[in-house]
Short mmCIF file of C-alpha atoms in Angstrom, two decimals:
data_model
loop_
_atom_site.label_atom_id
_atom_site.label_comp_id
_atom_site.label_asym_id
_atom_site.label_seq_id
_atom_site.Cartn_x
_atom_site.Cartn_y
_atom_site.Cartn_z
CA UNK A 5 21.61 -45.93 14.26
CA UNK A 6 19.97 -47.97 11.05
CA UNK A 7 16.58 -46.11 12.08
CA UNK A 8 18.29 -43.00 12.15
CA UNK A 9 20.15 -43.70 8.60
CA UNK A 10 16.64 -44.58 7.37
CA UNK A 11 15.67 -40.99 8.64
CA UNK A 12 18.22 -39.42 6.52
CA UNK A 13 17.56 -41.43 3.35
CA UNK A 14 14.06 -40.96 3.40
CA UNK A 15 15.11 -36.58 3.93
CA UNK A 16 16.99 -37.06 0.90
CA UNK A 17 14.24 -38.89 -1.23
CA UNK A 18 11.85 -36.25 -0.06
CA UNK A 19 14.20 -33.26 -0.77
CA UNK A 20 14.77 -34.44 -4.31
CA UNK A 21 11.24 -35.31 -5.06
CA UNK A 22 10.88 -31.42 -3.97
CA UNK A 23 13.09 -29.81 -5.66
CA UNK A 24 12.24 -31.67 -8.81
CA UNK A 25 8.94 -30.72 -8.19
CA UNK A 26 9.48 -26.93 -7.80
CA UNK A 27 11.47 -26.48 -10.89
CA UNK A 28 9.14 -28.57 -12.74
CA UNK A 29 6.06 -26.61 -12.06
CA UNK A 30 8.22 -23.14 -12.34
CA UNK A 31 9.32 -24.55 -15.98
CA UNK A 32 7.87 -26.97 -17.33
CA UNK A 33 4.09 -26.12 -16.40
CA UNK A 34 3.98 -22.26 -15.66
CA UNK A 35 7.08 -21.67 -18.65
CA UNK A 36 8.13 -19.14 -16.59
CA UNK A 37 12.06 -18.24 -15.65
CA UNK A 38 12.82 -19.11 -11.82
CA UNK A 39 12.75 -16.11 -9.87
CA UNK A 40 15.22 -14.88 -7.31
CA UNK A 41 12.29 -16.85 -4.45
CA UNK A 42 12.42 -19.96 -6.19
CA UNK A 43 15.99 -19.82 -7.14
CA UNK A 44 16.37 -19.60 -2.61
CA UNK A 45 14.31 -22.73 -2.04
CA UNK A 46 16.17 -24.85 -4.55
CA UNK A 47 19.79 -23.47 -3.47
CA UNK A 48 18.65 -24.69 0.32
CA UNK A 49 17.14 -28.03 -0.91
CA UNK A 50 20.34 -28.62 -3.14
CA UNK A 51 22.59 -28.22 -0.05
CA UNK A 52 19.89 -30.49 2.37
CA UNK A 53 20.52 -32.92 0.03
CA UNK A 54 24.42 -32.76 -0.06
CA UNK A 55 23.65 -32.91 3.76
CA UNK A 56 21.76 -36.01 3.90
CA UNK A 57 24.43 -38.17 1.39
CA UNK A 58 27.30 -35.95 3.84
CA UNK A 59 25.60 -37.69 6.94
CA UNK A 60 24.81 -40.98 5.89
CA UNK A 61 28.43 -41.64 4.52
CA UNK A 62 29.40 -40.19 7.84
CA UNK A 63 27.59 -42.61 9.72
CA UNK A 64 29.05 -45.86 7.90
CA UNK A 65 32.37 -44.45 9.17
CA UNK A 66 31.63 -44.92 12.65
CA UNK A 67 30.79 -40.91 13.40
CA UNK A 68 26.96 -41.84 13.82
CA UNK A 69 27.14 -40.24 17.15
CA UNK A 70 28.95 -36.53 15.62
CA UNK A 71 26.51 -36.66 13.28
CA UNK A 72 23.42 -37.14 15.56
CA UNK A 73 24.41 -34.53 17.17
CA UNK A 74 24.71 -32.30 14.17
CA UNK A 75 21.33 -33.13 12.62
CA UNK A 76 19.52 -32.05 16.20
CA UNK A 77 21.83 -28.87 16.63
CA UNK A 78 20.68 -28.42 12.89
CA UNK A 79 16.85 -28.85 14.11
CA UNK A 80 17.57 -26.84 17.42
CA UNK A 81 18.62 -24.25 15.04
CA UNK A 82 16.12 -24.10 12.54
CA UNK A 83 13.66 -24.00 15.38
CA UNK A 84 14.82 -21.08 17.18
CA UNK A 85 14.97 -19.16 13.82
CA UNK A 86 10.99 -20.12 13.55
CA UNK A 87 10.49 -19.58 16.95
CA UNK A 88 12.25 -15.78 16.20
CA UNK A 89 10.65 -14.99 12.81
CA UNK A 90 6.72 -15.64 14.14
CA UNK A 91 7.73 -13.68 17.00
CA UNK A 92 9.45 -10.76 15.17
CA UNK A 93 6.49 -10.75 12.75
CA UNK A 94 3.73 -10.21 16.01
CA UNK A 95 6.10 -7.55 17.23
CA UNK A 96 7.40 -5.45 13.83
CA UNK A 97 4.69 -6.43 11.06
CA UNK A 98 1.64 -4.15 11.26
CA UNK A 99 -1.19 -6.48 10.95
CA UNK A 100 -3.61 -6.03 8.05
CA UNK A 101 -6.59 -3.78 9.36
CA UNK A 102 -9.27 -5.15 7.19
CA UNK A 103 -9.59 -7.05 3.78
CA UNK A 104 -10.99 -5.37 0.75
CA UNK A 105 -12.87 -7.01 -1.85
CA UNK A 106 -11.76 -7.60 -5.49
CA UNK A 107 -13.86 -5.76 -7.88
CA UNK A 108 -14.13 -5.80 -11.99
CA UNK A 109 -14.70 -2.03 -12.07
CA UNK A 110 -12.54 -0.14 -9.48
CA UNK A 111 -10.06 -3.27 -8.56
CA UNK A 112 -10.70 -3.37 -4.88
CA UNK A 113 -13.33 -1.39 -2.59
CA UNK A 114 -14.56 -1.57 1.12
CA UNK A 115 -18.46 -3.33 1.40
CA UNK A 116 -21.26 -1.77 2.17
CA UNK A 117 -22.65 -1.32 5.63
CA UNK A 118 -19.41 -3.59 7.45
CA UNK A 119 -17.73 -3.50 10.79
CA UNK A 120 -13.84 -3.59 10.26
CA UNK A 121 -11.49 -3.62 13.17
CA UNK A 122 -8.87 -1.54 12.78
CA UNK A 123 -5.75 -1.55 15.45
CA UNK A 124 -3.72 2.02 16.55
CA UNK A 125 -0.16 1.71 15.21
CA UNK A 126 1.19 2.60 18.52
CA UNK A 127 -1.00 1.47 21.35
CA UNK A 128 -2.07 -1.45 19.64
CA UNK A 129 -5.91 -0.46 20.72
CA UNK A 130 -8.53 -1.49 18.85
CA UNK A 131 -11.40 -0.10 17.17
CA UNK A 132 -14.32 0.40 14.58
CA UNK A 133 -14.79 1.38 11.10
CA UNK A 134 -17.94 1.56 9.82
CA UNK A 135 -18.79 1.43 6.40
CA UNK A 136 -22.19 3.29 4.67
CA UNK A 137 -24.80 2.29 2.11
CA UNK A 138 -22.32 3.08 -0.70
CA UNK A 139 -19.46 1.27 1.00
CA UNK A 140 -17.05 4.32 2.16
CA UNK A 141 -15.97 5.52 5.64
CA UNK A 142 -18.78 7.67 7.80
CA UNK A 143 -22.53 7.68 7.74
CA UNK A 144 -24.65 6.69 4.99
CA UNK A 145 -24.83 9.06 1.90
CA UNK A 146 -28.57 10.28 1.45
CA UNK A 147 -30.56 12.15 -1.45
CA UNK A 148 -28.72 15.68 -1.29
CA UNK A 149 -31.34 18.50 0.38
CA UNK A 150 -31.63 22.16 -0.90
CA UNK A 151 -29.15 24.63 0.26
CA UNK A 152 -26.40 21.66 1.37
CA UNK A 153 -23.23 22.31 -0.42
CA UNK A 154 -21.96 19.07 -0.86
CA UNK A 155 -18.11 17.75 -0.61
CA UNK A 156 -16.71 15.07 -1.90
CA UNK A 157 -13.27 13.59 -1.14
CA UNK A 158 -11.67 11.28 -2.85
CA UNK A 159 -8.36 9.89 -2.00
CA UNK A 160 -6.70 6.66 -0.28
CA UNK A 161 -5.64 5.40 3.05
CA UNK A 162 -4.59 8.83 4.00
CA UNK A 163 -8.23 9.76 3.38
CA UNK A 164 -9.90 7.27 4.66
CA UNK A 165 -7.84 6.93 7.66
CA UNK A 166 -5.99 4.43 8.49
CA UNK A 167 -5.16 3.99 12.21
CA UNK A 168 -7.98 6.35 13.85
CA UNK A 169 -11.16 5.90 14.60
CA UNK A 170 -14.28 7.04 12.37
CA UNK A 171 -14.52 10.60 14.15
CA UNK A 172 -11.00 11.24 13.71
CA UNK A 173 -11.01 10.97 9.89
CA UNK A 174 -10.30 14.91 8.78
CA UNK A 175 -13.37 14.83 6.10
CA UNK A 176 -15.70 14.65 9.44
CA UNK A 177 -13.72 17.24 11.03
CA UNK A 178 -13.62 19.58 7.70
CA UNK A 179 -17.53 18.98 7.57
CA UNK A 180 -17.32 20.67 11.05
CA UNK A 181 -15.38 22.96 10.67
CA UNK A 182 -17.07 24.83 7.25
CA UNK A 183 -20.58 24.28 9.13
CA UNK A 184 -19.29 26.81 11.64
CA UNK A 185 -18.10 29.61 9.71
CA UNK A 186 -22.11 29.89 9.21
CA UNK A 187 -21.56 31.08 5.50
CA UNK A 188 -23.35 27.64 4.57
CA UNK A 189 -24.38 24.68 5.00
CA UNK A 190 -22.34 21.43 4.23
CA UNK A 191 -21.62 18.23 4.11
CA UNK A 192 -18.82 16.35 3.00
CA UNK A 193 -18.53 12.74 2.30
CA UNK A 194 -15.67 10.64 2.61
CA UNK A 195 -14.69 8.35 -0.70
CA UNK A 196 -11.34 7.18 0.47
CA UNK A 197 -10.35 3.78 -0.02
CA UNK A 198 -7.22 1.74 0.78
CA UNK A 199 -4.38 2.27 -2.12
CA UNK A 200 -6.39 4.04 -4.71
CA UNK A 201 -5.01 6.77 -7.26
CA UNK A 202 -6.20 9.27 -9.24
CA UNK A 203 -6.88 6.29 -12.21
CA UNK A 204 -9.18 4.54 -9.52
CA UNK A 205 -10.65 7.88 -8.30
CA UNK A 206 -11.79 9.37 -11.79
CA UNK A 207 -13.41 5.45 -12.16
CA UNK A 208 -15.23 5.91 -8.53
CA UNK A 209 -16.65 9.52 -9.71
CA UNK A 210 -17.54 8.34 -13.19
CA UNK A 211 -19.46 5.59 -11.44
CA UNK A 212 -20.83 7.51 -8.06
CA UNK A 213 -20.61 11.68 -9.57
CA UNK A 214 -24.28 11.16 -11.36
CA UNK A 215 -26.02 9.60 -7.87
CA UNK A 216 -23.62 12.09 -5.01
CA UNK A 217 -24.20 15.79 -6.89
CA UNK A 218 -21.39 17.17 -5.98
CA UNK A 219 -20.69 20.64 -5.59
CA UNK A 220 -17.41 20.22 -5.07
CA UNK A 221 -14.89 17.02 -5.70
CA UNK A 222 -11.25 17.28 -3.79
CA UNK A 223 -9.25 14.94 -5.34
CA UNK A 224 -6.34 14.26 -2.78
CA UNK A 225 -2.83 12.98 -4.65
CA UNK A 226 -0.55 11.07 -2.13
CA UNK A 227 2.82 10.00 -2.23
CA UNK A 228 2.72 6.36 -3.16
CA UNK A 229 0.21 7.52 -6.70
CA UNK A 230 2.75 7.60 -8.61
CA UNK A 231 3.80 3.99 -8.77
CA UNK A 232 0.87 2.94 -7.84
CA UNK A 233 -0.95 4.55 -11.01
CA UNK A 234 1.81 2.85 -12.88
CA UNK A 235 0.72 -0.48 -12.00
CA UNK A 236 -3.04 -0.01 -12.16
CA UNK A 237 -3.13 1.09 -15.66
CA UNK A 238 -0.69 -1.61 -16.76
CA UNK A 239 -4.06 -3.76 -15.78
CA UNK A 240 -6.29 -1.77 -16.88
CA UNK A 241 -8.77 -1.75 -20.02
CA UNK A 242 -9.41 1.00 -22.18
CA UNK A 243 -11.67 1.69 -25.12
CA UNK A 244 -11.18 2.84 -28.73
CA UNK A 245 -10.83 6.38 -27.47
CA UNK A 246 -8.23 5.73 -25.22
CA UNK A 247 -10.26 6.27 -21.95
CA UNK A 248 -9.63 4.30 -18.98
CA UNK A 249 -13.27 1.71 -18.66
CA UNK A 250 -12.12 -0.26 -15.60
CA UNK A 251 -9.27 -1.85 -13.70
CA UNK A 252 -10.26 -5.86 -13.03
CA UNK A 253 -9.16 -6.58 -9.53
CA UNK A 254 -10.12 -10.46 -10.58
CA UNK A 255 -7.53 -11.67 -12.30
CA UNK A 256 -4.79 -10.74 -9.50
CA UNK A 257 -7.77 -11.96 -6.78
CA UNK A 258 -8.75 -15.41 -8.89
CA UNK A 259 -4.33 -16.07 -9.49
CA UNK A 260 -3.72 -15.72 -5.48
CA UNK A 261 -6.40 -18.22 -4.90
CA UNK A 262 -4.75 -20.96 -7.30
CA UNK A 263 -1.08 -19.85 -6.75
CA UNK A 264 0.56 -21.77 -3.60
CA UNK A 265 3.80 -19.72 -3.85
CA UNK A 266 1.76 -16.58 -4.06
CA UNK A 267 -0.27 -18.00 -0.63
CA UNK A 268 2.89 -18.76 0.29
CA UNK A 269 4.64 -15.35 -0.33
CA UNK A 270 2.03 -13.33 1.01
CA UNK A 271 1.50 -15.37 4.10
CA UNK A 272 5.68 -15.19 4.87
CA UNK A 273 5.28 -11.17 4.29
CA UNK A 274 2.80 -11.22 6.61
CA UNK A 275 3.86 -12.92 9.76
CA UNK A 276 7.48 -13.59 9.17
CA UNK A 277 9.76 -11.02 9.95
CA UNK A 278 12.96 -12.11 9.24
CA UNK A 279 12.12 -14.40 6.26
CA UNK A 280 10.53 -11.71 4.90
CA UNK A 281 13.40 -8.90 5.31
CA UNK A 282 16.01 -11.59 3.69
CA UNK A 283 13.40 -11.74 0.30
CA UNK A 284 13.13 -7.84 0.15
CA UNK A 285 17.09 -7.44 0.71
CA UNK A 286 17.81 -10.63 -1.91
CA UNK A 287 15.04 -8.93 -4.52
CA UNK A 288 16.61 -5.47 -4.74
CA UNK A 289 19.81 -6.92 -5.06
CA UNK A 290 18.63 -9.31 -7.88
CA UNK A 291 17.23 -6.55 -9.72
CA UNK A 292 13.01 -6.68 -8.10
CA UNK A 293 12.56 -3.00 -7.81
CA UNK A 294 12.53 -2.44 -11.45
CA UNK A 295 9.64 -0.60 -11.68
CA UNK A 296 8.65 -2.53 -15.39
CA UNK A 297 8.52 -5.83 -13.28
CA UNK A 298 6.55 -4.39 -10.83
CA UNK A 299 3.17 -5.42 -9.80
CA UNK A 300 0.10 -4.46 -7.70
CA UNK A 301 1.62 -6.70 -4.96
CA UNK A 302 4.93 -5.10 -5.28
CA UNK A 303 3.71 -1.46 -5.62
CA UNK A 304 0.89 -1.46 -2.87
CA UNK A 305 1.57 -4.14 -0.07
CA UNK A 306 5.46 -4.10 0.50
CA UNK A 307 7.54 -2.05 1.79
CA UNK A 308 9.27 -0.93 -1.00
CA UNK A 309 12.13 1.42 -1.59
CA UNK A 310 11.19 2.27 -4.58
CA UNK A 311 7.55 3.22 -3.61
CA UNK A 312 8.65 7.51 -2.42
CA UNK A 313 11.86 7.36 -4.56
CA UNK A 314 10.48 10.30 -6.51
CA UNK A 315 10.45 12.43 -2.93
CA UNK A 316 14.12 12.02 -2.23
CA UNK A 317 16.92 13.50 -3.84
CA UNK A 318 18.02 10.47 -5.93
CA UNK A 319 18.11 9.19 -9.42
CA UNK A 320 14.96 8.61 -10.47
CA UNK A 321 13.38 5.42 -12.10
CA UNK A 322 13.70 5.64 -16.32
CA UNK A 323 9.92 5.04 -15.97
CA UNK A 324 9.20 8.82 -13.98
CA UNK A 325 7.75 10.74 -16.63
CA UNK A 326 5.50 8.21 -18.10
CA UNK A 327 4.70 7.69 -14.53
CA UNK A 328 4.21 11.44 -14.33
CA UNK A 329 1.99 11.54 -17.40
CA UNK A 330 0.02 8.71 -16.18
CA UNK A 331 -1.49 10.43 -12.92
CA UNK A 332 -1.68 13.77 -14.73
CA UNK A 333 -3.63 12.31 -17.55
CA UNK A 334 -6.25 10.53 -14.60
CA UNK A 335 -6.20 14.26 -13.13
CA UNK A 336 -7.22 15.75 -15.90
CA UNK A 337 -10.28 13.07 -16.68
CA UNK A 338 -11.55 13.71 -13.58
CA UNK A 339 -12.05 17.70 -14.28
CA UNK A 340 -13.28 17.19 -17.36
CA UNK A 341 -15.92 14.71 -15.53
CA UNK A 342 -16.33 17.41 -12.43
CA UNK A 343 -16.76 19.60 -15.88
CA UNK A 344 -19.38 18.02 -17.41
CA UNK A 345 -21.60 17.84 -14.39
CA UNK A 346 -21.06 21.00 -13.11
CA UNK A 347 -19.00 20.77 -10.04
CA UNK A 348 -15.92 22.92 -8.58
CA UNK A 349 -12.74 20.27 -8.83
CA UNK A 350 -9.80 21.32 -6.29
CA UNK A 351 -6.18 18.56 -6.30
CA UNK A 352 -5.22 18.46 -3.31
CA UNK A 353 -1.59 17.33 -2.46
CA UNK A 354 0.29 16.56 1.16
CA UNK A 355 3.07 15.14 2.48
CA UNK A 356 4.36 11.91 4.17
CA UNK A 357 6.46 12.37 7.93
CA UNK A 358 9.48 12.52 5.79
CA UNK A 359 8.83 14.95 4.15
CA UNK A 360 7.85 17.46 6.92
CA UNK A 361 11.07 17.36 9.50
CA UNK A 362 13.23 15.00 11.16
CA UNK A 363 11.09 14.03 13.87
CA UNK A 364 8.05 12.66 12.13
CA UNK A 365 7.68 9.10 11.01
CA UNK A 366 10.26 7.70 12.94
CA UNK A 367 11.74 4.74 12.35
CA UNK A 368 8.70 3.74 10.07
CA UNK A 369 10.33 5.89 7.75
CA UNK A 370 13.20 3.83 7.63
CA UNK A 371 11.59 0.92 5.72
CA UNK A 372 11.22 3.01 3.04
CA UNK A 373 13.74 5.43 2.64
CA UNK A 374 18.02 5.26 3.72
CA UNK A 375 18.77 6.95 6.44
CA UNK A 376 20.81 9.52 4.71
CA UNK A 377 18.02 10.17 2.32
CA UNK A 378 17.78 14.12 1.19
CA UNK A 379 14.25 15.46 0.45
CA UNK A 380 13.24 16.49 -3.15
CA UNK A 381 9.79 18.63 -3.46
CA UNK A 382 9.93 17.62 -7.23
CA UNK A 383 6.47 15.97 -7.23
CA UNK A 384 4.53 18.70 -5.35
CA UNK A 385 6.18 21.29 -8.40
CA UNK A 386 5.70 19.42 -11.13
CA UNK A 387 1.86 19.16 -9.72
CA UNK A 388 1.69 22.78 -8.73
CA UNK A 389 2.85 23.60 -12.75
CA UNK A 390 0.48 20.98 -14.31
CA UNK A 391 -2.42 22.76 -12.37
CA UNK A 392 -1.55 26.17 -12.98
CA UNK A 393 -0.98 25.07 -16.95
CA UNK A 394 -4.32 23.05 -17.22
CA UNK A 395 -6.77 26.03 -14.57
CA UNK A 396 -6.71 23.46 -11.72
CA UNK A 397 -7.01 24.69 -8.07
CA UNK A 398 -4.27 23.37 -5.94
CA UNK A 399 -4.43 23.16 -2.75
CA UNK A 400 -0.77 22.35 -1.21
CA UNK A 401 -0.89 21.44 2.42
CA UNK A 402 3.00 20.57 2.68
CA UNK A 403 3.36 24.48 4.37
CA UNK A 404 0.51 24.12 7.09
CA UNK A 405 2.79 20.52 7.93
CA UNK A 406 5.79 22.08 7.79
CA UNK A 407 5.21 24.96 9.66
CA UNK A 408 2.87 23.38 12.82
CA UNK A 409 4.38 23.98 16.01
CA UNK A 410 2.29 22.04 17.83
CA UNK A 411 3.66 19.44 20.90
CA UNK A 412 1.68 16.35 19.28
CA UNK A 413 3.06 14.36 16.75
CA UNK A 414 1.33 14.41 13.37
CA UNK A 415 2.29 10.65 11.89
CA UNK A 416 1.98 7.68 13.83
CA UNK A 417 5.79 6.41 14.68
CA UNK A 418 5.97 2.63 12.11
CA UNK A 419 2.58 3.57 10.65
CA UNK A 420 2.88 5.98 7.80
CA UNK A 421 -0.70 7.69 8.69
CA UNK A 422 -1.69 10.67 9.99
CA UNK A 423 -2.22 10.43 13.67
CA UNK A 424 -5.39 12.41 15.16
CA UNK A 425 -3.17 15.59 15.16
CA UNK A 426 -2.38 14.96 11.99
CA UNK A 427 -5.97 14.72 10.87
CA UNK A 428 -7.19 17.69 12.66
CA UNK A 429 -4.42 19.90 11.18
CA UNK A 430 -5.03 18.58 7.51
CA UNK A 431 -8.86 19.82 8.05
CA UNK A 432 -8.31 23.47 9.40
CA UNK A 433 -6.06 24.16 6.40
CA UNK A 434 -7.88 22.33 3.80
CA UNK A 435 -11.10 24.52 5.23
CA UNK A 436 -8.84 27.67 5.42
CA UNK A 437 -8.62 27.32 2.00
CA UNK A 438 -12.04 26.47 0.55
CA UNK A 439 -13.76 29.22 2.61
CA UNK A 440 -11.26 31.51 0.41
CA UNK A 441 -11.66 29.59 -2.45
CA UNK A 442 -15.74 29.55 -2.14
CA UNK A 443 -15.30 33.57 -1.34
CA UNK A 444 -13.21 34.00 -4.65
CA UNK A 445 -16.27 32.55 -6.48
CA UNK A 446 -19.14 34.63 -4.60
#
């Protein structure tokens, strides 16, 4: 019994020495208010603590063998939980397809001429993306010939496709599609990339517009833009004119590397399903999805509620039309830029599973939305009247999703993404369109 007294003293030592080192370095070192994370760890060390001098005060009263039994119930249960949470996480957390790379321009981007696995949401089979010369999705991207009417798309993971393979991606199937109404000849190049917005877009055509020649540029608004705009060009750097130069992915790359509780937060978010549910259920109720506090962790790798509050019939954050004028003001850069070099510019705007019927989406849905949740088109009018105000073309594809009949599901059931179906049917009406569009102009 004195060697398992000496086990408890030395837990106690050890659970002072870290707590007094976790508020240290949250206060004294980083100056920075303890957070509803830190706040957790210290609440559970405080009460190991009261634990240990509980036990050991136990065991001079002649309960040694009560509280032996306690202390490996206590480690049976902790565990279990362990044993629960890793296993939850392999079961309910979608693993990460592929890493991008930080970048000092356009924050993050895919490399050139890579091999990326990528895993279907539903099977669980794997696959191939391949990257080109430029670093985007599809082959690589060549000096433009005579009579090729070139498309580019811009957009993010909806674009790029995440969760199908590279000949499912509806940019390759558009490309098809135009090439057989024999009226000319195109191609169409794929410049999606993971969790950009129209702020990263207009930077990727300002930086690619001059070596692709367009003829045309789609720029494709999703759902998640407008937070996600919101925390890009809190980051971002500007000149004396007020234009948008570049959004440093560095400084959030270089501050994960050095940060143990970021390493730490990320890796629980990743693999731990439980642990990680408790932190997103403790930081809405302590106030985390204020959209001011937010970050480019919060905005574009959780799960957060806040992320399609703007598509539900809700109160909206006090934030929404700065957020609004944010992505509007990107928008109209890029035109100007499409402008300049003498290229058609078309926005392009479609929904998530949500927002199409009842039987979309399902439950993935539920990790971002209540289950009572009512729909609000809000976004798609406020873009459809910023167009029409500012001689955009707007191509809407929330009726063609609304109104398909067909028997195969469009969105993949946890994964947000467009399934096959759901890339197929976003090409015929995107080409439906253009090959009116391109008439209007002949």
């Amino acid at each position: 019994m004195r060697k398992f007294k000496l086990f408890i003293y030395t837990g106690l030592a050890l659970t002072i020495i870290l707590l007094g080192v976790l508020l240290g370095w949250k206060v004294l070192i980083q100056e920075e208010t303890p957070g509803f994370f830190i706040i957790g760890i210290s609440v559970l060390l405080v009460i190991s603590a009261v634990f240990c001098v509980i036990s050991a005060a136990a065991i001079d009263r002649g309960h040694g063998r009560l509280i032996t039994r306690l202390w490996m119930s206590l480690f049976a249960l902790v565990f279990f939980y362990f044993l629960a949470d890793c296993v939850g996480g392999l079961i309910f957390i979608r693993p990460i397809p592929f890493h991008n790379f930080p970048d000092e321009y356009l924050h993050h981007k895919m490399s050139p001429r890579m091999r990326y696995v990528l895993h279907d949401p539903d099977s669980g089979a794997e696959f191939e993306m391949v990257t080109n010369n430029l670093g985007f999705r599809g082959g690589d991207v060549l000096e433009k010939n005579p009579g090729i009417y070139r498309i580019v798309i811009t957009g993010d993971s909806f674009t790029m496709g995440d969760g199908i393979s590279d000949a499912d991606a509806f940019p390759l199937h558009l490309e098809r599609l135009l090439n057989e109404s024999g009226s000319r000849n195109h191609e169409v190049i794929n410049c999606g990339v993971v969790s950009y917005t129209p702020l990263l877009e207009y930077l990727l055509l300002k930086k690619y517009i001059g070596l692709l020649k367009p003829d045309m540029v789609i720029l494709g608004f999703d759902m998640s833009d407008l937070l996600q705009e919101y925390v890009y060009r809190k980051i971002a750097s500007t000149d004396e004119s007020g234009d948008v130069t570049a959004v440093d992915g560095y400084t959030e790359y270089d501050k994960r590397k050095s940060s143990l509780y970021l390493k730490s937060l990320i890796w629980i978010r990743q693999n731990m399903f439980i642990t990680s549910s408790i932190i997103e259920i403790l930081g809405r109720r302590s106030g985390n999805d204020e959209s001011a506090d937010f970050d480019v962790v919060d905005a574009v790798e959780r799960e957060n509620s806040m992320l399609l509050l703007h598509t539900l019939d809700a109160p909206q954050l006090k934030e929404s039309a700065e957020m609004y004028r944010m992505a509007e003001d990107s928008i109209q850069r890029a035109k100007r830029l499409c402008d300049v070099h003498g290229c058609k510019f078309i926005l392009s705007v479609y929904p998530w599973g949500h927002q199409v019927n009842e039987r979309e989406w399902l439950p993935g849905r539920y990790d971002y939305i209540p289950r009572d949740a009512r729909i609000s088109d809000r976004t798609v009018g406020e873009l459809e009247r910023f167009a029409h105000q500012n001689g955009i073309v707007f191509f809407n594809a929330f009726p063609a999703f609304r109104g398909y009949t067909g028997g195969e599901r469009l969105y993949f059931s946890r994964n947000p993404h467009w399934t096959p179906a759901g890339q197929r049917l976003m090409a015929k009406s995107l080409a439906g369109f253009i090959e009116e569009d391109l008439k209007k102009g002949d």
